[in-house]
Amino acid sequence: MPANGNHRPLKLQFGLINHEGRYLTAEAFGFKVNASAPSLKKKQIWLLEQDSQDTQVVFLRSHLGRYLASDKDGKVTCEADGHNSDCRFLIVAQSDGRWALQSEQHLRFFGGSRDYLSCFAQLITDSELWAVHLALHPQANLLSVARKRYAQLSIEDGEIAVDVNIPWGVVALLTLVYLDGKYCLKTCDGRFLSNDGKLVTQSGRATAYTLELKCGKLAFKDCEGKYLSPMGPTGTLRSGRCSKPGKDELFDLEESHPQVVLTAANGRYVSIRQGVSLAANQDDETDMETFQMEIDKDTRKCTFRTSQGNYWALVAHGGIQSTATELSANTMFSVEWLHHKVAIKANNGKYICTKKNGQLLAVSDSTGEDEQLTLKLINRPMLILRGENGFICHHKNSNTLDASRSVYDIFTLQFSNGSYHIKGVDGRFWYVNSAGLVCSDGEAPEEFSVELQEHRRLAIRGKNGKYLRGDQGGTLKGDAPSLSSSALWEY
């Protein structure tokens, strides 16, 4: 059985692109809709909700929490705050992956351009077709619905194998790359999945897949009209013979939680190799020294999970053991970020301390050297950052970075003794200049700290102690004295 946190598929958020290449937009004023926007930002993001009784029926919810609706005259609005009959649509998927949206109540099709949108067409023409652009963060874990196993890169066999119960380590991280209405699957070492199951360095026709939705699950259709599915004993991911997606061809995307390695004050790794009690007594990093952090949305406390699927838990006398199979107050920990170090507080209100023999005990009232740990994030060597207004991307004509783009660049995150270096596409490094701007053309690396502050969001602090934030004009700056929503990045 899969055991990735609480096994919740990501909610499918997307943009809809009409025949003129413009995105369906929900305006904040007057709950109007149009198809005028050239790129995917907040107002162009829609959430797909399925009817609990009839999974063929979908509701499209805007960023304002209102639903797309059509009346008997074909007039389209987006102000309904619940699932009424005018909000019920059917997706009629086309062979090229585009969707036609049909009002279930009135049987007419939704389409048009700019401010002239209606749901009155009796036949599907180009004007009634919408391309689907996923608005999720592009890095995720991929779960086979039929096999109940996760996909991971098998470096020895040069393939993606769907064969693990828990998506562990960087090999389980996949990036969905959007290119011209289709998607490529990119592995953590930068290769693309071809439809014959091989991994190739260049994307092309054989690496491009059309996304299809069936019962809320995803299917990947290749250039020959066949679908990706896990094949053989190791679940090699490649196109099969099916030209219609069945259970074998369906997948869920799941959140890829941060996985970390912790080094104690004695210079050794925190491990479960010696048994159930945690101790800092190992000199090499394996799955036994890697822990998955799952941060609670509301409390911001976090659990630490082992590769076997158990949680750290506070036990008698301040001991920490990896024995818990269920969440409880004693499996929740608070992490305090101390620039290049962290301190971890257990449910008894005490900090975890490393004893002389390497044993970890939650017995300290304050943080000295023995209570400080170095935390290394291991499963984001390729870093894609999305802020409240869009992705971080190289600026076209200068050495600065944009923080509000609908497209993203992939940056390289390198760990260095408690801090991180961030490298751009061209191999040059990020740094904060004297004016507080983040620049991307550094010859030498500059130190940043990374803080996993919230569920799915991190903060980055420059060596000046200030946080990186997106300003009103969409430029990335390193000048925020404290944390705010503009300084948190989905990763």
Short mmCIF file of C-alpha atoms in Angstrom, two decimals:
data_model
loop_
_atom_site.label_atom_id
_atom_site.label_comp_id
_atom_site.label_asym_id
_atom_site.label_seq_id
_atom_site.Cartn_x
_atom_site.Cartn_y
_atom_site.Cartn_z
CA MET A 1 0.00 0.00 0.00
CA PRO A 2 1.41 3.44 -0.79
CA ALA A 3 2.56 5.31 2.26
CA ASN A 4 3.48 8.82 1.23
CA GLY A 5 2.20 10.90 4.11
CA ASN A 6 -1.55 10.65 4.13
CA HIS A 7 -1.70 9.70 0.42
CA ARG A 8 -3.67 12.62 -0.92
CA PRO A 9 -3.57 13.35 -4.65
CA LEU A 10 -2.92 16.99 -5.48
CA LYS A 11 -6.05 18.93 -6.44
CA LEU A 12 -6.02 19.52 -10.17
CA GLN A 13 -5.62 23.22 -10.87
CA PHE A 14 -5.19 24.41 -14.43
CA GLY A 15 -5.54 27.15 -16.99
CA LEU A 16 -7.78 26.82 -20.06
CA ILE A 17 -6.43 28.23 -23.33
CA ASN A 18 -8.79 29.06 -26.20
CA HIS A 19 -8.21 28.78 -29.96
CA GLU A 20 -6.53 32.23 -29.97
CA GLY A 21 -3.97 31.21 -27.33
CA ARG A 22 -5.70 33.27 -24.59
CA TYR A 23 -6.52 32.06 -21.07
CA LEU A 24 -9.98 31.88 -19.51
CA THR A 25 -9.95 34.60 -16.83
CA ALA A 26 -12.21 35.23 -13.81
CA GLU A 27 -12.22 38.98 -13.13
CA ALA A 28 -12.56 40.10 -9.51
CA PHE A 29 -14.94 42.90 -10.55
CA GLY A 30 -18.53 41.88 -11.31
CA PHE A 31 -17.67 38.14 -11.46
CA LYS A 32 -17.17 38.48 -15.23
CA VAL A 33 -15.24 36.01 -17.37
CA ASN A 34 -13.23 36.63 -20.52
CA ALA A 35 -10.49 35.00 -22.58
CA SER A 36 -8.02 37.87 -22.95
CA ALA A 37 -4.97 37.00 -20.83
CA PRO A 38 -1.78 35.95 -22.66
CA SER A 39 -0.34 34.03 -19.66
CA LEU A 40 -1.26 31.91 -16.64
CA LYS A 41 -1.43 33.91 -13.40
CA LYS A 42 -3.73 33.79 -10.36
CA LYS A 43 -6.91 34.98 -12.15
CA GLN A 44 -6.46 32.31 -14.84
CA ILE A 45 -6.31 29.35 -12.42
CA TRP A 46 -9.34 27.03 -12.21
CA LEU A 47 -9.96 24.12 -9.85
CA LEU A 48 -11.76 21.04 -11.14
CA GLU A 49 -14.34 19.54 -8.75
CA GLN A 50 -16.25 16.37 -9.56
CA ASP A 51 -19.83 15.59 -8.68
CA SER A 52 -19.95 13.02 -5.87
CA GLN A 53 -22.79 11.04 -7.50
CA ASP A 54 -21.88 11.35 -11.18
CA THR A 55 -18.11 11.54 -11.81
CA GLN A 56 -18.71 12.54 -15.46
CA VAL A 57 -20.02 15.91 -14.21
CA VAL A 58 -17.49 18.60 -13.29
CA PHE A 59 -17.65 22.05 -11.71
CA LEU A 60 -15.08 24.75 -12.53
CA ARG A 61 -14.18 26.90 -9.54
CA SER A 62 -12.39 30.22 -10.01
CA HIS A 63 -9.68 31.74 -7.79
CA LEU A 64 -12.51 33.69 -6.09
CA GLY A 65 -14.22 30.44 -5.01
CA ARG A 66 -17.13 31.00 -7.45
CA TYR A 67 -18.34 28.57 -10.12
CA LEU A 68 -18.61 28.92 -13.88
CA ALA A 69 -22.28 28.73 -14.93
CA SER A 70 -24.36 28.98 -18.09
CA ASP A 71 -28.09 29.78 -18.34
CA LYS A 72 -30.60 28.57 -20.97
CA ASP A 73 -29.75 31.54 -23.25
CA GLY A 74 -26.03 30.67 -23.20
CA LYS A 75 -25.06 33.59 -20.95
CA VAL A 76 -21.91 32.73 -18.97
CA THR A 77 -21.20 34.04 -15.46
CA CYS A 78 -18.92 33.10 -12.60
CA GLU A 79 -20.69 34.20 -9.43
CA ALA A 80 -22.48 31.05 -8.19
CA ASP A 81 -21.16 30.14 -4.76
CA GLY A 82 -22.37 26.52 -4.84
CA HIS A 83 -22.96 23.55 -7.13
CA ASN A 84 -26.25 24.53 -8.81
CA SER A 85 -27.59 22.91 -11.97
CA ASP A 86 -26.30 25.68 -14.30
CA CYS A 87 -22.74 24.97 -13.05
CA ARG A 88 -22.73 21.33 -14.20
CA PHE A 89 -20.45 20.69 -17.19
CA LEU A 90 -19.32 17.61 -19.10
CA ILE A 91 -15.78 17.38 -20.51
CA VAL A 92 -15.75 16.12 -24.11
CA ALA A 93 -12.07 15.30 -24.67
CA GLN A 94 -10.75 15.54 -28.24
CA SER A 95 -8.03 13.41 -29.83
CA ASP A 96 -5.53 16.31 -29.63
CA GLY A 97 -6.06 16.57 -25.86
CA ARG A 98 -8.18 19.71 -25.97
CA TRP A 99 -11.48 19.86 -24.13
CA ALA A 100 -14.93 20.91 -25.18
CA LEU A 101 -17.08 21.94 -22.18
CA GLN A 102 -20.76 21.08 -22.54
CA SER A 103 -23.47 22.40 -20.22
CA GLU A 104 -25.14 19.27 -18.82
CA GLN A 105 -28.39 21.16 -18.25
CA HIS A 106 -28.69 22.85 -21.67
CA LEU A 107 -26.42 20.58 -23.81
CA ARG A 108 -24.70 23.59 -25.46
CA PHE A 109 -20.92 24.08 -25.79
CA PHE A 110 -18.85 26.82 -24.13
CA GLY A 111 -16.49 28.96 -26.21
CA GLY A 112 -15.71 32.30 -27.83
CA SER A 113 -12.97 34.88 -27.57
CA ARG A 114 -12.01 37.92 -25.46
CA ASP A 115 -15.16 39.41 -23.83
CA TYR A 116 -17.51 37.47 -26.08
CA LEU A 117 -17.87 34.12 -24.33
CA SER A 118 -21.08 32.12 -24.45
CA CYS A 119 -22.36 28.59 -24.01
CA PHE A 120 -24.77 28.36 -26.92
CA ALA A 121 -22.98 26.43 -29.67
CA GLN A 122 -24.76 23.23 -30.75
CA LEU A 123 -21.65 21.84 -32.46
CA ILE A 124 -17.97 21.81 -31.49
CA THR A 125 -15.80 24.06 -33.68
CA ASP A 126 -12.30 25.44 -32.99
CA SER A 127 -13.90 28.26 -30.94
CA GLU A 128 -15.30 25.71 -28.44
CA LEU A 129 -11.99 23.93 -27.80
CA TRP A 130 -9.75 24.60 -24.79
CA ALA A 131 -6.19 23.40 -24.20
CA VAL A 132 -5.36 22.42 -20.60
CA HIS A 133 -2.31 23.91 -18.83
CA LEU A 134 -1.72 22.43 -15.35
CA ALA A 135 -1.21 25.15 -12.74
CA LEU A 136 0.26 22.83 -10.10
CA HIS A 137 3.86 23.23 -9.01
CA PRO A 138 5.56 21.10 -11.70
CA GLN A 139 7.58 18.88 -9.33
CA ALA A 140 5.70 15.94 -7.82
CA ASN A 141 5.61 12.20 -7.13
CA LEU A 142 3.76 9.96 -9.59
CA LEU A 143 1.56 7.13 -8.26
CA SER A 144 0.20 4.30 -10.43
CA VAL A 145 -3.49 3.82 -9.57
CA ALA A 146 -3.47 0.11 -10.55
CA ARG A 147 -0.16 -0.93 -8.97
CA LYS A 148 -0.37 1.41 -5.95
CA ARG A 149 3.37 2.02 -6.42
CA TYR A 150 5.36 5.17 -7.05
CA ALA A 151 7.58 5.96 -10.02
CA GLN A 152 11.30 6.47 -9.53
CA LEU A 153 14.39 6.82 -11.69
CA SER A 154 16.30 3.54 -11.94
CA ILE A 155 19.79 4.78 -12.82
CA GLU A 156 21.23 1.26 -13.40
CA ASP A 157 18.49 0.28 -15.86
CA GLY A 158 18.13 3.73 -17.49
CA GLU A 159 14.37 3.78 -17.00
CA ILE A 160 11.57 5.03 -14.78
CA ALA A 161 10.36 2.08 -12.68
CA VAL A 162 6.98 2.09 -10.92
CA ASP A 163 8.03 -0.18 -8.05
CA VAL A 164 8.29 1.60 -4.67
CA ASN A 165 5.83 1.85 -1.77
CA ILE A 166 7.24 5.14 -0.50
CA PRO A 167 8.70 7.74 -2.90
CA TRP A 168 12.13 8.07 -1.34
CA GLY A 169 15.10 10.25 -2.21
CA VAL A 170 15.72 12.47 -5.18
CA VAL A 171 15.10 9.62 -7.68
CA ALA A 172 11.33 9.80 -6.94
CA LEU A 173 11.10 13.48 -7.94
CA LEU A 174 9.63 14.05 -11.42
CA THR A 175 9.20 17.40 -13.16
CA LEU A 176 6.30 17.97 -15.57
CA VAL A 177 7.60 20.26 -18.31
CA TYR A 178 4.92 22.07 -20.34
CA LEU A 179 5.81 22.59 -24.02
CA ASP A 180 3.34 23.73 -26.71
CA GLY A 181 0.25 22.26 -25.07
CA LYS A 182 1.93 18.95 -24.24
CA TYR A 183 3.93 17.63 -21.28
CA CYS A 184 7.32 15.97 -20.89
CA LEU A 185 8.34 13.91 -17.84
CA LYS A 186 11.81 14.95 -16.66
CA THR A 187 13.88 12.92 -14.19
CA CYS A 188 16.08 14.38 -11.41
CA ASP A 189 19.17 13.94 -13.62
CA GLY A 190 17.63 16.08 -16.37
CA ARG A 191 16.57 13.35 -18.83
CA PHE A 192 13.19 12.98 -20.56
CA LEU A 193 11.00 9.87 -20.75
CA SER A 194 10.52 8.65 -24.32
CA ASN A 195 7.43 6.60 -25.21
CA ASP A 196 9.58 3.46 -25.70
CA GLY A 197 10.61 3.68 -22.04
CA LYS A 198 14.13 4.98 -22.71
CA LEU A 199 15.47 8.16 -21.08
CA VAL A 200 16.85 10.73 -23.53
CA THR A 201 18.72 14.02 -23.09
CA GLN A 202 16.69 16.03 -25.63
CA SER A 203 12.93 16.52 -25.67
CA GLY A 204 11.11 15.85 -28.94
CA ARG A 205 8.04 14.25 -30.50
CA ALA A 206 8.49 10.92 -28.62
CA THR A 207 8.82 12.65 -25.22
CA ALA A 208 5.68 14.82 -25.56
CA TYR A 209 2.44 13.60 -23.96
CA THR A 210 -1.10 14.92 -23.99
CA LEU A 211 -2.72 14.94 -20.54
CA GLU A 212 -6.14 13.35 -20.27
CA LEU A 213 -8.42 13.26 -17.24
CA LYS A 214 -10.51 10.24 -16.33
CA CYS A 215 -12.40 10.04 -13.02
CA GLY A 216 -10.09 12.69 -11.57
CA LYS A 217 -6.96 10.70 -12.51
CA LEU A 218 -4.35 11.55 -15.15
CA ALA A 219 -3.44 9.60 -18.27
CA PHE A 220 -0.46 10.42 -20.53
CA LYS A 221 -1.15 9.92 -24.26
CA ASP A 222 1.87 9.74 -26.57
CA CYS A 223 2.35 10.95 -30.16
CA GLU A 224 1.05 7.60 -31.53
CA GLY A 225 -2.18 7.77 -29.51
CA LYS A 226 -1.02 5.12 -26.99
CA TYR A 227 -0.84 5.58 -23.21
CA LEU A 228 1.97 5.33 -20.65
CA SER A 229 1.61 2.45 -18.21
CA PRO A 230 3.87 0.39 -15.93
CA MET A 231 5.03 -2.77 -17.75
CA GLY A 232 6.62 -5.99 -16.51
CA PRO A 233 7.77 -6.98 -13.02
CA THR A 234 9.60 -3.70 -12.24
CA GLY A 235 6.83 -1.54 -13.71
CA THR A 236 8.94 0.03 -16.49
CA LEU A 237 7.08 3.18 -17.53
CA ARG A 238 6.46 3.22 -21.29
CA SER A 239 3.64 3.30 -23.81
CA GLY A 240 1.58 0.14 -24.05
CA ARG A 241 -0.81 -1.09 -26.73
CA CYS A 242 -3.92 0.60 -25.35
CA SER A 243 -5.52 3.43 -27.29
CA LYS A 244 -8.06 3.94 -24.48
CA PRO A 245 -7.00 4.54 -20.88
CA GLY A 246 -8.01 1.81 -18.41
CA LYS A 247 -6.97 1.49 -14.77
CA ASP A 248 -3.38 0.51 -15.74
CA GLU A 249 -2.94 3.81 -17.57
CA LEU A 250 -4.14 6.09 -14.74
CA PHE A 251 -1.95 8.06 -12.33
CA ASP A 252 -2.18 10.46 -9.41
CA LEU A 253 0.24 13.33 -8.87
CA GLU A 254 1.18 13.69 -5.22
CA GLU A 255 3.06 16.32 -3.32
CA SER A 256 6.78 15.62 -3.01
CA HIS A 257 7.55 16.31 0.65
CA PRO A 258 11.00 17.65 1.60
CA GLN A 259 13.47 14.95 2.62
CA VAL A 260 16.38 15.92 4.81
CA VAL A 261 19.62 14.67 6.37
CA LEU A 262 20.54 15.99 9.83
CA THR A 263 24.06 16.39 11.20
CA ALA A 264 24.55 16.84 14.96
CA ALA A 265 27.17 18.89 16.84
CA ASN A 266 29.44 15.80 16.93
CA GLY A 267 29.68 15.94 13.11
CA ARG A 268 27.80 12.67 12.63
CA TYR A 269 24.49 11.93 10.92
CA VAL A 270 21.26 11.32 12.82
CA SER A 271 20.26 7.73 12.05
CA ILE A 272 17.92 4.83 12.82
CA ARG A 273 20.46 2.25 11.65
CA GLN A 274 21.23 1.10 15.18
CA GLY A 275 17.59 0.39 16.12
CA VAL A 276 14.45 2.34 16.99
CA SER A 277 16.13 5.05 19.14
CA LEU A 278 17.50 8.03 17.22
CA ALA A 279 21.22 8.65 17.56
CA ALA A 280 23.82 10.78 15.76
CA ASN A 281 26.41 8.07 15.16
CA GLN A 282 26.84 7.49 11.42
CA ASP A 283 29.42 8.77 8.95
CA ASP A 284 27.60 8.10 5.68
CA GLU A 285 24.21 9.05 4.24
CA THR A 286 21.80 6.26 3.35
CA ASP A 287 18.02 5.89 3.50
CA MET A 288 18.49 5.22 7.24
CA GLU A 289 19.82 8.76 7.68
CA THR A 290 17.16 10.43 5.50
CA PHE A 291 13.88 11.71 6.97
CA GLN A 292 10.79 13.13 5.33
CA MET A 293 9.45 16.35 6.83
CA GLU A 294 5.67 16.72 6.64
CA ILE A 295 4.62 20.17 7.81
CA ASP A 296 1.10 20.74 9.14
CA LYS A 297 -0.75 23.51 7.25
CA ASP A 298 -2.33 25.01 10.39
CA THR A 299 0.13 24.55 13.26
CA ARG A 300 3.33 24.62 11.13
CA LYS A 301 4.62 21.82 13.34
CA CYS A 302 6.16 18.93 11.52
CA THR A 303 6.57 15.18 11.62
CA PHE A 304 9.74 13.32 10.65
CA ARG A 305 9.14 10.10 8.77
CA THR A 306 11.57 7.25 8.12
CA SER A 307 12.07 5.34 4.87
CA GLN A 308 10.12 2.46 6.46
CA GLY A 309 7.11 4.75 6.92
CA ASN A 310 7.30 5.23 10.72
CA TYR A 311 7.32 8.58 12.52
CA TRP A 312 9.68 9.98 15.11
CA ALA A 313 7.91 10.03 18.48
CA LEU A 314 8.66 11.45 21.90
CA VAL A 315 8.74 8.61 24.47
CA ALA A 316 9.42 8.42 28.23
CA HIS A 317 12.35 10.43 29.71
CA GLY A 318 12.70 12.57 26.58
CA GLY A 319 13.71 9.70 24.31
CA ILE A 320 13.03 9.96 20.55
CA GLN A 321 12.15 6.72 18.78
CA SER A 322 11.08 5.91 15.22
CA THR A 323 8.26 3.62 16.30
CA ALA A 324 5.01 5.53 15.70
CA THR A 325 2.73 4.38 12.90
CA GLU A 326 -0.01 6.96 13.63
CA LEU A 327 0.11 10.72 14.07
CA SER A 328 -0.32 12.09 17.61
CA ALA A 329 0.79 15.09 19.68
CA ASN A 330 4.05 13.23 20.46
CA THR A 331 4.93 12.85 16.75
CA MET A 332 4.72 16.64 16.19
CA PHE A 333 7.88 18.75 16.47
CA SER A 334 8.60 22.48 16.16
CA VAL A 335 11.60 23.49 14.05
CA GLU A 336 13.38 26.76 14.84
CA TRP A 337 15.57 28.18 12.07
CA LEU A 338 18.87 29.62 13.33
CA HIS A 339 20.46 30.83 10.07
CA HIS A 340 22.61 27.84 9.00
CA LYS A 341 21.39 25.57 11.84
CA VAL A 342 18.09 24.34 13.29
CA ALA A 343 16.84 23.46 16.76
CA ILE A 344 13.99 20.97 17.17
CA LYS A 345 11.53 21.15 20.05
CA ALA A 346 9.45 18.12 21.10
CA ASN A 347 5.92 18.04 22.49
CA ASN A 348 7.26 18.21 26.09
CA GLY A 349 8.48 21.76 25.36
CA LYS A 350 12.15 20.65 25.47
CA TYR A 351 14.78 20.92 22.74
CA ILE A 352 16.40 17.82 21.30
CA CYS A 353 19.98 17.55 22.50
CA THR A 354 22.83 15.28 21.31
CA LYS A 355 24.41 13.40 24.22
CA LYS A 356 28.08 12.33 24.38
CA ASN A 357 27.21 8.83 23.08
CA GLY A 358 25.27 10.36 20.16
CA GLN A 359 21.82 9.59 21.61
CA LEU A 360 19.11 12.20 20.94
CA LEU A 361 17.01 13.26 23.92
CA ALA A 362 14.42 16.06 24.24
CA VAL A 363 15.63 17.38 27.61
CA SER A 364 17.01 20.91 27.07
CA ASP A 365 15.35 24.21 28.03
CA SER A 366 17.50 26.37 25.73
CA THR A 367 19.64 26.06 22.60
CA GLY A 368 23.38 25.72 22.89
CA GLU A 369 25.80 23.94 20.57
CA ASP A 370 24.52 20.44 21.48
CA GLU A 371 20.92 21.43 20.60
CA GLN A 372 21.84 22.68 17.12
CA LEU A 373 21.66 20.52 14.01
CA THR A 374 22.60 21.11 10.39
CA LEU A 375 19.69 20.30 8.06
CA LYS A 376 20.34 19.43 4.42
CA LEU A 377 17.46 19.29 1.89
CA ILE A 378 18.30 16.36 -0.43
CA ASN A 379 15.40 16.05 -2.88
CA ARG A 380 15.43 19.45 -4.61
CA PRO A 381 18.69 19.61 -6.59
CA MET A 382 16.55 21.14 -9.35
CA LEU A 383 14.79 24.11 -7.79
CA ILE A 384 11.61 25.64 -9.23
CA LEU A 385 10.22 28.47 -7.11
CA ARG A 386 6.71 29.92 -7.30
CA GLY A 387 5.68 32.96 -5.26
CA GLU A 388 2.28 34.56 -4.73
CA ASN A 389 2.47 36.28 -8.15
CA GLY A 390 4.23 33.67 -10.27
CA PHE A 391 7.48 31.79 -10.87
CA ILE A 392 11.08 32.98 -10.53
CA CYS A 393 12.74 33.33 -13.91
CA HIS A 394 15.81 35.02 -15.44
CA HIS A 395 15.03 38.56 -16.62
CA LYS A 396 15.29 38.80 -20.41
CA ASN A 397 17.51 41.86 -20.65
CA SER A 398 19.39 42.16 -17.36
CA ASN A 399 21.14 40.18 -14.63
CA THR A 400 18.16 40.43 -12.23
CA LEU A 401 15.42 37.87 -11.64
CA ASP A 402 11.67 38.17 -12.24
CA ALA A 403 9.38 36.78 -9.52
CA SER A 404 6.00 36.97 -11.28
CA ARG A 405 6.34 34.95 -14.47
CA SER A 406 3.95 32.31 -15.80
CA VAL A 407 6.93 30.26 -17.02
CA TYR A 408 9.77 29.06 -14.80
CA ASP A 409 13.49 28.48 -14.96
CA ILE A 410 15.07 25.48 -13.27
CA PHE A 411 17.82 26.51 -10.85
CA THR A 412 20.43 24.27 -9.20
CA LEU A 413 20.54 24.10 -5.41
CA GLN A 414 23.93 23.11 -3.98
CA PHE A 415 24.46 22.40 -0.28
CA SER A 416 27.63 23.73 1.36
CA ASN A 417 28.18 23.25 5.09
CA GLY A 418 24.78 24.39 6.34
CA SER A 419 24.16 26.98 3.64
CA TYR A 420 23.24 26.77 -0.06
CA HIS A 421 24.50 28.13 -3.35
CA ILE A 422 21.92 28.77 -6.09
CA LYS A 423 23.04 28.44 -9.69
CA GLY A 424 21.25 29.66 -12.81
CA VAL A 425 20.74 28.01 -16.20
CA ASP A 426 24.05 29.44 -17.45
CA GLY A 427 26.07 28.09 -14.49
CA ARG A 428 26.46 31.48 -12.77
CA PHE A 429 25.46 32.12 -9.17
CA TRP A 430 22.83 34.17 -7.36
CA TYR A 431 23.94 37.02 -5.09
CA VAL A 432 22.33 40.08 -3.48
CA ASN A 433 23.86 43.37 -4.68
CA SER A 434 24.30 46.56 -2.65
CA ALA A 435 20.91 47.88 -3.84
CA GLY A 436 19.18 44.76 -2.46
CA LEU A 437 18.49 43.22 -5.88
CA VAL A 438 19.03 39.50 -6.40
CA CYS A 439 21.35 39.06 -9.39
CA SER A 440 22.12 35.87 -11.27
CA ASP A 441 25.50 36.46 -12.92
CA GLY A 442 27.87 35.81 -10.01
CA GLU A 443 31.23 34.22 -10.82
CA ALA A 444 31.65 33.00 -7.22
CA PRO A 445 28.95 31.35 -5.07
CA GLU A 446 27.25 33.37 -2.32
CA GLU A 447 25.75 31.78 0.78
CA PHE A 448 21.98 31.61 1.30
CA SER A 449 20.03 29.81 4.03
CA VAL A 450 16.91 27.84 3.16
CA GLU A 451 14.13 27.60 5.76
CA LEU A 452 11.28 25.10 5.30
CA GLN A 453 8.81 27.38 7.04
CA GLU A 454 5.37 26.17 5.94
CA HIS A 455 3.56 23.34 4.24
CA ARG A 456 5.00 23.33 0.66
CA ARG A 457 6.65 26.74 1.13
CA LEU A 458 10.19 27.75 1.95
CA ALA A 459 11.96 31.02 2.67
CA ILE A 460 15.44 31.99 1.48
CA ARG A 461 17.67 34.31 3.49
CA GLY A 462 20.70 36.12 2.08
CA LYS A 463 24.01 36.56 3.89
CA ASN A 464 22.74 40.04 4.87
CA GLY A 465 20.15 38.24 7.05
CA LYS A 466 17.25 39.51 4.90
CA TYR A 467 14.65 37.33 3.17
CA LEU A 468 14.17 37.13 -0.60
CA ARG A 469 10.81 38.56 -1.72
CA GLY A 470 8.99 39.49 -4.90
CA ASP A 471 8.31 43.26 -5.00
CA GLN A 472 5.24 45.00 -6.48
CA GLY A 473 6.95 45.32 -9.86
CA GLY A 474 7.68 41.58 -9.99
CA THR A 475 11.43 41.82 -9.29
CA LEU A 476 13.22 39.50 -6.84
CA LYS A 477 14.83 41.42 -3.99
CA GLY A 478 16.85 40.36 -0.96
CA ASP A 479 15.67 43.05 1.46
CA ALA A 480 12.75 41.70 3.55
CA PRO A 481 13.53 42.11 7.28
CA SER A 482 10.85 39.59 8.27
CA LEU A 483 8.72 36.81 6.81
CA SER A 484 5.58 37.68 4.88
CA SER A 485 3.58 36.07 2.06
CA SER A 486 5.81 37.78 -0.54
CA ALA A 487 8.85 35.99 0.94
CA LEU A 488 7.43 32.45 0.85
CA TRP A 489 8.05 30.22 -2.17
CA GLU A 490 6.36 27.02 -3.26
CA TYR A 491 9.12 24.54 -4.14
#
